[in-house]
Short mmCIF file of C-alpha atoms in Angstrom, two decimals:
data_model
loop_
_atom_site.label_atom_id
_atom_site.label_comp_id
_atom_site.label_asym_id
_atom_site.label_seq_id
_atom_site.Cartn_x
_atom_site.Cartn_y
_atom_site.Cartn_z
CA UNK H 538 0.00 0.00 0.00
CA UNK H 539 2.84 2.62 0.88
CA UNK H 540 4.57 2.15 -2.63
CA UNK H 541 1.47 2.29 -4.51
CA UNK H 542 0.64 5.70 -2.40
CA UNK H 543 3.56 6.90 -3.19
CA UNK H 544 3.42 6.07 -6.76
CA UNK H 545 0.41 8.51 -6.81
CA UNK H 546 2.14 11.21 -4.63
CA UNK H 547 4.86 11.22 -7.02
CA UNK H 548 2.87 11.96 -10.01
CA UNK H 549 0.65 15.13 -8.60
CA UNK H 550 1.91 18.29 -10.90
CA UNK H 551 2.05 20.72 -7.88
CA UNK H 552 -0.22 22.72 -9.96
CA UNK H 553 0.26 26.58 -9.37
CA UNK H 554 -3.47 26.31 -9.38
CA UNK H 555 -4.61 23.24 -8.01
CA UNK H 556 -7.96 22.43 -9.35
CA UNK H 557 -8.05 19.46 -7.37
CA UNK H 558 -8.33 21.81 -4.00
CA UNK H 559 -10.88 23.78 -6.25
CA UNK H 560 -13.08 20.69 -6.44
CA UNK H 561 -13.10 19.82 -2.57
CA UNK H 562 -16.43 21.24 -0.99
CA UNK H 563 -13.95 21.58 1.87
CA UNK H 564 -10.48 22.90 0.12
CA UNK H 565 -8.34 20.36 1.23
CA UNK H 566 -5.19 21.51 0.49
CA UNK H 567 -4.22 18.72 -1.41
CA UNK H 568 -0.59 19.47 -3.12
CA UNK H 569 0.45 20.52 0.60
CA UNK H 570 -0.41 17.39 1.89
CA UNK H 571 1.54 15.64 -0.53
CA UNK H 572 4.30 17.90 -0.97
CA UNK H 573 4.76 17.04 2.62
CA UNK H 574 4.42 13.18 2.35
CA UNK H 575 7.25 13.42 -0.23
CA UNK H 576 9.24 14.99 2.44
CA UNK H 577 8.97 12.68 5.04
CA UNK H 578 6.68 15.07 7.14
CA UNK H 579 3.89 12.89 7.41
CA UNK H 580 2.44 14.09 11.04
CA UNK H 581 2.51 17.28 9.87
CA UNK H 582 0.44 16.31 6.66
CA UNK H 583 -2.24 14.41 9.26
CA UNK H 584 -2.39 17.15 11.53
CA UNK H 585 -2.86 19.60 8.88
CA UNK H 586 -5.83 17.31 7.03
CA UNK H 587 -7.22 16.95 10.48
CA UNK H 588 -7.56 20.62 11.56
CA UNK H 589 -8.82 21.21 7.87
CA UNK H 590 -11.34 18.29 7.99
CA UNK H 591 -11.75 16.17 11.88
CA UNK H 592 -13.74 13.55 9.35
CA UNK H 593 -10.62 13.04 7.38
CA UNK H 594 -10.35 9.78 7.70
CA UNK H 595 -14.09 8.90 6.84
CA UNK H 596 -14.18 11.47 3.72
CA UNK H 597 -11.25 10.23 2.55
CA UNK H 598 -13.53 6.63 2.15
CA UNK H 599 -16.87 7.53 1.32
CA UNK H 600 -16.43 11.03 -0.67
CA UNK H 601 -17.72 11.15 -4.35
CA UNK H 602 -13.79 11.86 -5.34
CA UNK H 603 -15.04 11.22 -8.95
CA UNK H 604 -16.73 14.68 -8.96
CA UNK H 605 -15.03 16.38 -6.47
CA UNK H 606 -10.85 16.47 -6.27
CA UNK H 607 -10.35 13.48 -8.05
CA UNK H 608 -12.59 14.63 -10.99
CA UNK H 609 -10.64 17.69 -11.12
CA UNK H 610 -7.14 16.91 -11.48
CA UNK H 611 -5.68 17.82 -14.52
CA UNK H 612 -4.29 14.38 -14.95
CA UNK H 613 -7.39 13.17 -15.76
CA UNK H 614 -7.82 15.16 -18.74
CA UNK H 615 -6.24 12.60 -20.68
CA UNK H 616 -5.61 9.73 -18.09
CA UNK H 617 -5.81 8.38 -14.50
CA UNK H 618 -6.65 11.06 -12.07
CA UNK H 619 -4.33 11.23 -9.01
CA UNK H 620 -6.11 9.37 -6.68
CA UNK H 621 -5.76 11.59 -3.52
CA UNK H 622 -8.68 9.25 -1.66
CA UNK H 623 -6.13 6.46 -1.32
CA UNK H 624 -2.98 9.39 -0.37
CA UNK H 625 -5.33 10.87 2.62
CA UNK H 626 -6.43 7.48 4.15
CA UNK H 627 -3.04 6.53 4.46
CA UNK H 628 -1.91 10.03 6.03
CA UNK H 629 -4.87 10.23 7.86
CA UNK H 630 -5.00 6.71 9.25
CA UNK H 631 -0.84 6.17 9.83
CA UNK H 632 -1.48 9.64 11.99
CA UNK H 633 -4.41 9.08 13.90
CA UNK H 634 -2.71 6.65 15.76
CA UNK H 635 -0.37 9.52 16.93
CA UNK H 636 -2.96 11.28 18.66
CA UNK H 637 -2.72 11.02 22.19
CA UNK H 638 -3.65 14.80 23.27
CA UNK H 639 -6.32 15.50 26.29
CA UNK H 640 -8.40 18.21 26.35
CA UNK H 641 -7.66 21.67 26.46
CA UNK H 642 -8.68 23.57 29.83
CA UNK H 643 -12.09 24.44 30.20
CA UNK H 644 -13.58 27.88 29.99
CA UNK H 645 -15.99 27.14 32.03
CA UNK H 646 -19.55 26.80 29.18
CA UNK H 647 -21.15 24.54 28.58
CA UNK H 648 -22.38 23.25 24.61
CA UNK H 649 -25.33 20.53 23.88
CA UNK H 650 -24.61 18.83 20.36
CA UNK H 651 -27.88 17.07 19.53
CA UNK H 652 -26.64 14.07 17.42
CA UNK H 653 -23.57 13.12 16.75
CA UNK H 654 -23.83 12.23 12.56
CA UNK H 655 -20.96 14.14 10.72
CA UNK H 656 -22.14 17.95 11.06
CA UNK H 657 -22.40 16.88 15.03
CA UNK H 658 -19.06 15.07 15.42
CA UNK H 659 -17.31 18.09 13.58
CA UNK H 660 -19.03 20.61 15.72
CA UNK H 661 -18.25 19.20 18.94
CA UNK H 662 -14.33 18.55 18.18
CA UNK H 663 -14.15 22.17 17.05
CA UNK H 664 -15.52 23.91 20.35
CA UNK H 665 -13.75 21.20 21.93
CA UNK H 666 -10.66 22.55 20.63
CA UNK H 667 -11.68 25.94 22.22
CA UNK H 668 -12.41 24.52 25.74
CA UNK H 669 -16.22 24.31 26.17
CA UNK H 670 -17.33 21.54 27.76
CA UNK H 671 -19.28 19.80 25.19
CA UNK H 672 -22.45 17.05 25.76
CA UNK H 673 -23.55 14.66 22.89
CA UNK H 674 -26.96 13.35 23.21
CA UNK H 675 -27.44 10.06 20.52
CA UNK H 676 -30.88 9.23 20.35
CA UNK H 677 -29.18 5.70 18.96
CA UNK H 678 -26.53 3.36 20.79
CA UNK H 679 -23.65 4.33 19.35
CA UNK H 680 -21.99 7.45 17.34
CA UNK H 681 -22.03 8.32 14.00
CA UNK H 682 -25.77 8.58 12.72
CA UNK H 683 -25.86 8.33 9.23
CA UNK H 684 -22.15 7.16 9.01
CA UNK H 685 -22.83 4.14 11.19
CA UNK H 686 -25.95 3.15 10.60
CA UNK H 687 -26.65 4.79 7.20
CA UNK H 688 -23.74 3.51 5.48
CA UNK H 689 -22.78 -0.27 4.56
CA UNK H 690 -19.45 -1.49 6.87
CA UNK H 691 -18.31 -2.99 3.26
CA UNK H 692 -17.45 1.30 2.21
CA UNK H 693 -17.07 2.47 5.88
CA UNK H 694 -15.71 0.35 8.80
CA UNK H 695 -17.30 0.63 11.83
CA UNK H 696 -13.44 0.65 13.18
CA UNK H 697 -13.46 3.85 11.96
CA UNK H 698 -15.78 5.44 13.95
CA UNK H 699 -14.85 3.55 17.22
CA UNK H 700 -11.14 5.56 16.87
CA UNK H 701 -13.38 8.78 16.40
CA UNK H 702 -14.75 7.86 19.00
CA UNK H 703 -11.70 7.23 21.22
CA UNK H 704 -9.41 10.00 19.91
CA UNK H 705 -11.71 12.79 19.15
CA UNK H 706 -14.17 12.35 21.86
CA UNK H 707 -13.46 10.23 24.70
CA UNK H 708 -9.32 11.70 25.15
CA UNK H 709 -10.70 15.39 24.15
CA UNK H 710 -12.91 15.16 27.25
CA UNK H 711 -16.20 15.36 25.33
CA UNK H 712 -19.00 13.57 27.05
CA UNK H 713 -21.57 11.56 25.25
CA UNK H 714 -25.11 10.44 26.11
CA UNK H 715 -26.54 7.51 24.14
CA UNK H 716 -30.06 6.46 23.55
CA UNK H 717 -31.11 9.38 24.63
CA UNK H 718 -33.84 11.37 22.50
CA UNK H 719 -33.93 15.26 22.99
CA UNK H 720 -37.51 15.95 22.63
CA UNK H 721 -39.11 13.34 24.65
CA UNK H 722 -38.14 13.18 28.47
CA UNK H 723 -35.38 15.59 27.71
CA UNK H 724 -36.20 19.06 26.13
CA UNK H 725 -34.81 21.87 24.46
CA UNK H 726 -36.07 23.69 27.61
CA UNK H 727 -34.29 21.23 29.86
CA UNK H 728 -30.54 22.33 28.65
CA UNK H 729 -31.05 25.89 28.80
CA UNK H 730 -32.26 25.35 32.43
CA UNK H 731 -29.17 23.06 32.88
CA UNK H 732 -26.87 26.42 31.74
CA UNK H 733 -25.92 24.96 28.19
CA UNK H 734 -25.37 28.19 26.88
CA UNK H 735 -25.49 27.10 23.15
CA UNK H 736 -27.15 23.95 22.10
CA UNK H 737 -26.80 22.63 18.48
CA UNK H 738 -28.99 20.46 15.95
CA UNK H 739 -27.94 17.93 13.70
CA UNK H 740 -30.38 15.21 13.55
CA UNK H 741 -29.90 14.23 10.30
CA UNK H 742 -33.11 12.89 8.33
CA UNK H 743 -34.36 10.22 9.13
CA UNK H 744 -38.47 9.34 8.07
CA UNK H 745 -38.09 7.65 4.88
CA UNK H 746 -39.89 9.17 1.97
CA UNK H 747 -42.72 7.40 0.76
CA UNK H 748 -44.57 6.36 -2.64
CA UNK H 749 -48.23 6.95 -2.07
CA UNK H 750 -49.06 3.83 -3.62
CA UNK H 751 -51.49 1.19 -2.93
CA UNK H 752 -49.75 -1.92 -1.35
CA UNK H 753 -46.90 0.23 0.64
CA UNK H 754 -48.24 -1.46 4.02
CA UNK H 755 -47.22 -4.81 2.81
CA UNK H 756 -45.43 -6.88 4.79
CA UNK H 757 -42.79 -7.26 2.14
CA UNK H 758 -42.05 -3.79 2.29
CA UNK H 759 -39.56 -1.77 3.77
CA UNK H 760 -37.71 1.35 3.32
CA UNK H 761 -33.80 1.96 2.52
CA UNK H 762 -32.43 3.82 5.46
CA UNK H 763 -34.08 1.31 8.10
CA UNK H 764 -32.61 -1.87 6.20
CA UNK H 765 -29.34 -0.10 6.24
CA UNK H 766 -29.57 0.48 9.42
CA UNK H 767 -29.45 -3.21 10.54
CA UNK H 768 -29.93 -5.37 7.50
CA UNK H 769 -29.35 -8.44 9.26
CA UNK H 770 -32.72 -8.12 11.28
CA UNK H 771 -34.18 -8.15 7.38
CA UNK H 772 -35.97 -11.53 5.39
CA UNK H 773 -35.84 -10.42 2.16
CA UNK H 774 -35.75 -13.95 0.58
CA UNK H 775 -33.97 -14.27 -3.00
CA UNK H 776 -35.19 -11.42 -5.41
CA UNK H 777 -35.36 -8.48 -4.37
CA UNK H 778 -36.87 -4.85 -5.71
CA UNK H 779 -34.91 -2.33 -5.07
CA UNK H 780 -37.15 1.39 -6.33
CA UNK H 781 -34.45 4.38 -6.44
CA UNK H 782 -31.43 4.72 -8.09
CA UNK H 783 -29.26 7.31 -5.95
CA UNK H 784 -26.14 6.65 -3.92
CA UNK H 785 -28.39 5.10 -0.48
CA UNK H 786 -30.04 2.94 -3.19
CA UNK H 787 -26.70 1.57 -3.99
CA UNK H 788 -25.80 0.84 -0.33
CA UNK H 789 -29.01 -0.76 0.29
CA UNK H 790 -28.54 -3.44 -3.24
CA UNK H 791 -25.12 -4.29 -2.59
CA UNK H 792 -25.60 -4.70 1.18
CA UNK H 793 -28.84 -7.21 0.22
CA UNK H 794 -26.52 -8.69 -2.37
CA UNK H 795 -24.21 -9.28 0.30
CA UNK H 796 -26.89 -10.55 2.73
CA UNK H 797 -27.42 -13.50 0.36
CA UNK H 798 -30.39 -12.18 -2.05
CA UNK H 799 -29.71 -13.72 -5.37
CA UNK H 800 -31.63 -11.29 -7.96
CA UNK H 801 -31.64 -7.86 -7.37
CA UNK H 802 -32.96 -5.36 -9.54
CA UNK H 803 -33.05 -1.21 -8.96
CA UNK H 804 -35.70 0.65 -10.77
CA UNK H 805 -35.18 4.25 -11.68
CA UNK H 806 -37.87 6.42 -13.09
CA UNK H 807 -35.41 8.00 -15.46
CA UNK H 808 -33.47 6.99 -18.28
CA UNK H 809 -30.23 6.89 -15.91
CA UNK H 810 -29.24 6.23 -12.30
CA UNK H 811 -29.14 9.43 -10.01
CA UNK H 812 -25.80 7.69 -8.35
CA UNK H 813 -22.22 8.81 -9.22
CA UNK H 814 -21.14 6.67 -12.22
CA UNK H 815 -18.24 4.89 -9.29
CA UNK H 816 -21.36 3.07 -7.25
CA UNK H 817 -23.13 2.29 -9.85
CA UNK H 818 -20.04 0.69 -11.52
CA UNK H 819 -19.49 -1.68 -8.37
CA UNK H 820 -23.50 -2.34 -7.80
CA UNK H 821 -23.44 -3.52 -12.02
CA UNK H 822 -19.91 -5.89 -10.89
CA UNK H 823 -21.96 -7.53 -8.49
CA UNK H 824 -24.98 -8.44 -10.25
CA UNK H 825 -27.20 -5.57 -9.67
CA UNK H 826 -29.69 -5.03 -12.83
CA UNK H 827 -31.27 -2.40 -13.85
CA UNK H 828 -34.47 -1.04 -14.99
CA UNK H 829 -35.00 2.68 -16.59
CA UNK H 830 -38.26 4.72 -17.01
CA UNK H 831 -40.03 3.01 -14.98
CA UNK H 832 -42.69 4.39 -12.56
CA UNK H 833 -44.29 2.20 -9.55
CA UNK H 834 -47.59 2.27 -9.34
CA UNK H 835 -48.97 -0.72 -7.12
CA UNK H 836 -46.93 -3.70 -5.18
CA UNK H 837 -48.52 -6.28 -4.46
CA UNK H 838 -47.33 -9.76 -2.36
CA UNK H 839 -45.41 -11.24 -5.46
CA UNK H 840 -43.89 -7.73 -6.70
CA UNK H 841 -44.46 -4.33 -8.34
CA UNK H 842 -46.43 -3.14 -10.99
CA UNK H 843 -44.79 -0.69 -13.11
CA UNK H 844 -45.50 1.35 -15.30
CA UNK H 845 -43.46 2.55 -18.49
CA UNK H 846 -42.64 6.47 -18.75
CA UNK H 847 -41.45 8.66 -21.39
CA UNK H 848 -39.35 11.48 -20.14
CA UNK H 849 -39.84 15.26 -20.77
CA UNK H 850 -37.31 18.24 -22.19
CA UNK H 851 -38.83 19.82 -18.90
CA UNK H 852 -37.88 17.14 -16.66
CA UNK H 853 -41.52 15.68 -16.04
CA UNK H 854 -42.99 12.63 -17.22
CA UNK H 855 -45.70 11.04 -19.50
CA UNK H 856 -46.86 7.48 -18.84
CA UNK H 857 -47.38 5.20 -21.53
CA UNK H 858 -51.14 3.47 -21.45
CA UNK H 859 -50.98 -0.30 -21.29
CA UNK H 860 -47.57 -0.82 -20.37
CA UNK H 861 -48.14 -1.67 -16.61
CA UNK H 862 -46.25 -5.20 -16.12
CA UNK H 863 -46.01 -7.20 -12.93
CA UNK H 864 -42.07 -7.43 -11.81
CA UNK H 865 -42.07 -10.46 -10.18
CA UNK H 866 -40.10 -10.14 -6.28
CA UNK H 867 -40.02 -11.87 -2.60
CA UNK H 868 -39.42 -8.22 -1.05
CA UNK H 869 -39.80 -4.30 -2.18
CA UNK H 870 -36.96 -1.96 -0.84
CA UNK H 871 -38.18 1.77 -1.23
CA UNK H 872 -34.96 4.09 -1.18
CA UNK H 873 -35.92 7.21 -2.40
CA UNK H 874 -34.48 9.83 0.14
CA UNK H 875 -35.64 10.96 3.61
CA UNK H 876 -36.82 13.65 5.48
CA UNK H 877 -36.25 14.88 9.36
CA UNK H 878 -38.40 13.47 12.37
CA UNK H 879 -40.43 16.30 13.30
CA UNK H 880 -40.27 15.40 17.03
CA UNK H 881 -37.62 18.24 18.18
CA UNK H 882 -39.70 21.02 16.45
CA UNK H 883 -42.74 20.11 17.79
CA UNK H 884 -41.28 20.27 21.20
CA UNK H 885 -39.61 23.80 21.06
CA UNK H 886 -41.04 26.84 21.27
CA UNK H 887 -39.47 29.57 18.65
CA UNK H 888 -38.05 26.97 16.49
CA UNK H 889 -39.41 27.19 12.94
CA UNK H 890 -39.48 24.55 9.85
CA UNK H 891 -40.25 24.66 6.72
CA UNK H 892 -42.73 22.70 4.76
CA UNK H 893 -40.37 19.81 4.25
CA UNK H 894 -39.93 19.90 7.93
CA UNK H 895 -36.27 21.08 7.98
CA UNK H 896 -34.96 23.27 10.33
CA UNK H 897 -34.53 27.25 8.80
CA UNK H 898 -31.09 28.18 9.39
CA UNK H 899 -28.99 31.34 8.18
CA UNK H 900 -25.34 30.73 6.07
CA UNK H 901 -23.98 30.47 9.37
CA UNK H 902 -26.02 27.76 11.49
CA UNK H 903 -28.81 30.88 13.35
CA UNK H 904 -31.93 29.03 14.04
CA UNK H 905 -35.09 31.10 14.96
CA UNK H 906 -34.43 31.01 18.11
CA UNK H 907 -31.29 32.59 20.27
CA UNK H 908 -29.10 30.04 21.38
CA UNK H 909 -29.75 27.39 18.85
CA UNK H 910 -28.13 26.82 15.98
CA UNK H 911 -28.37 23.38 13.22
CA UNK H 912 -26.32 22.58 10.36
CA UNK H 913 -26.26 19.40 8.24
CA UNK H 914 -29.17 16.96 6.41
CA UNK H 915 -31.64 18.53 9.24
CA UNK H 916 -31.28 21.73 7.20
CA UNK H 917 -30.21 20.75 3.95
CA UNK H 918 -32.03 17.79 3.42
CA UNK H 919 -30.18 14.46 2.56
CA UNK H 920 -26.19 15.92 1.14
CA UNK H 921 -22.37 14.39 1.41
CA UNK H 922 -20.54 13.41 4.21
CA UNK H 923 -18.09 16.39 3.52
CA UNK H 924 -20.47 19.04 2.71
CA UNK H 925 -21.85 18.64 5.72
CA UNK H 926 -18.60 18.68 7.39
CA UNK H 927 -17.61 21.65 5.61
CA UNK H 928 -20.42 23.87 6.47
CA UNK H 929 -20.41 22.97 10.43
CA UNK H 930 -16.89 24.65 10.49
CA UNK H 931 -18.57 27.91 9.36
CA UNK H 932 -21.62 27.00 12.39
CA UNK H 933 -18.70 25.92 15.08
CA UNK H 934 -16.80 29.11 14.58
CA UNK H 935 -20.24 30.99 14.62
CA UNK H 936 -21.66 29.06 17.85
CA UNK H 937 -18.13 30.28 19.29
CA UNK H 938 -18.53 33.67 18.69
CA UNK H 939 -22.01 33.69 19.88
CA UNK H 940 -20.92 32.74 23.19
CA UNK H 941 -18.11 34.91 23.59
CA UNK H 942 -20.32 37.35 23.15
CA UNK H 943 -22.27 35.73 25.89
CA UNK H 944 -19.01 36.06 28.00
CA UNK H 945 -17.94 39.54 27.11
CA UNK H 946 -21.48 40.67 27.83
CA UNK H 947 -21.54 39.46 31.64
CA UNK H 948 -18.06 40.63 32.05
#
């Protein structure tokens, strides 16, 4: 692995301007870190990916490098991109085993993170760094929302998360609470009486979008981000509909595929899949097929009915009459996105959603309400891994100088 790393290190450019940094929703600065590899300054390469990025080491995994750094390197103009993915997990990784340092002293506040998926994670090791004392509360068992139990272990190993866990969390001093809903026996109103002085949201989305059609309730029915989130709990028998054709789509077919389901087909209502051209490569390699313009329009205990489509200059679509044919299938996986649980809102005076249900934030994490800010899928509705990251840096610096101001105005 080291040779072939540096293989790729030693054929970056050093671009004067790097359009590989240009391409990173988070501007990894990507000929620095391997200028430095090439010298033999590899800690200082993780530490400066890790103050750039704390997810480093899960980004440099489960990023859609294809259209982001990767996809942008002049190398791949007329050839083989650098492949900086494989270059960070190897800094990244090889350093985070360096990283022994406690927690900085506290300045005495106090910070409630409500769920600890990527935007979460990022914001808490960011105050961290600053010496609040900082409170996770994980309405699941473990950390990691949507990176745990969102995404397959076969693209993102649990092991991963654990060392989060242990070297971001646990040594920077930052306490977490598991199973523990914020909404329900604890409330919004609870932490402010407990002197949190700032208290952030990032609950992710998780109420899986639904069809509307008759036969949803079936019993051989379920919904993409609950069989990712413990597939082995699933009988899905040995052919298997899978309706959606994004990225989660792709996690949930070649997890099944995995699981022992034999035929597997995802259906797509347009004349392509909506996930990057690198899953959709791996789900074909492993025997997922593929149906286009195709609309569902009833399942029944033995399959889906679908109907054919034609699609539209405008983007819309026109069904074609008498076309509806019976796809034979022991179980029906519906992964077409989610949206938030509503539960938080509903609890909380002052803080306002829109009509999808996600929270209304400014540019720089400002809920409705003083005091509360939220960043990540509970805002943006289902994104990447490092665009979430990248725009809880902006709300962890903001959340910092709300308190200060907090600070300065008691002083």
């Amino acid at each position: 692995m080291a040779l072939y790393v540096m293989d790729e290190a030693n054929r970056c450019l050093q671009c004067k301007v790097p359009q590989c940094q240009k391409g990173c929703p988070i501007s990894t600065n990507i000929p620095l870190a391997i200028k430095l590899l090439k010298e033999n300054k590899l800690d200082e390469a993780g530490k400066m990916l890790f103050e750039n990025n704390p997810l480093t080491t899960v980004c440099s995994l489960v990023c859609n490098h294809e259209n982001q750094c990767e996809g942008h390197c002049v190398l791949g103009r007329k050839g083989a991109p650098v492949h900086f993915s494989t270059i960070e997990n190897y800094i990244s990784t090889t350093y985070a085993n360096k990283m022994t340092e406690g927690p900085k002293p506290s300045n005495g506040m106090r910070v409630a993170i409500i769920g600890s998926g990527p935007a979460g994670i990022t914001i808490a090791i960011i105050l961290a760094r600053y010496g609040y004392q900082v409170t996770i509360f994980e309405g699941k068992d473990k950390i990691g929302g949507v990176l745990r139990y969102g995404i397959p272990e076969f693209r993102l190993p649990k092991s991963v998360l654990d060392d989060i866990e242990y070297r971001h969390l646990e040594l920077k001093g930052i306490k977490v609470r598991p199973n523990t809903l914020i909404g329900s026996a604890i409330t919004i109103e609870d932490l402010f009486r407990d002197g949190y002085k700032s208290i952030f949201v990032g609950t992710g989305v998780w109420n899986p979008n639904t069809l509307h059609i008759k036969g949803e309730t079936f019993g051989n029915v379920h919904f993409g981000i609950n069989y990712l989130n413990n597939p082995d709990s699933y009988k899905l028998g040995e052919r298997v509909i899978v309706i959606g054709a994004g990225n989660a789509a792709m996690d949930v077919a070649r997890t099944a595929i995995r699981k022992g389901v034999r035929r597997l087909t995802c259906f797509s209502i347009t004349k392509e899949v909506a996930a990057s051209q690198y899953e959709f490569s791996y789900a074909t390699l492993e025997g997922v097929e593929f149906e286009y313009n195709k609309r569902p329009v009833e399942i029944k205990d033995n399959g889906v009915i679908f109907r054919d489509v034609i699609e539209n200059e405008d983007g819309s679509f026109t069904d074609v009459d008498g076309s509806d044919t019976l796809y034979e299938s022991d179980s029906v996986i519906i992964s077409i996105s989610q949206g938030p649980m509503t539960r938080l809102v509903n609890s909380t005076k002052g803080l306002n959603a829109n009509k999808r249900g996600l929270l209304e934030a400014d540019e720089t994490g400002h809920t409705s309400r003083p005091g509360i800010f939220a960043s990540g899928d509970v805002v943006n509705g289902a994104r990447t891994v490092v665009e979430a990251v990248a725009h809880s840096k902006i709300v962890a610096e903001s959340m910092h100088e709300y308190m200060q101001s907090l600070k300065d105005s008691t002083d």
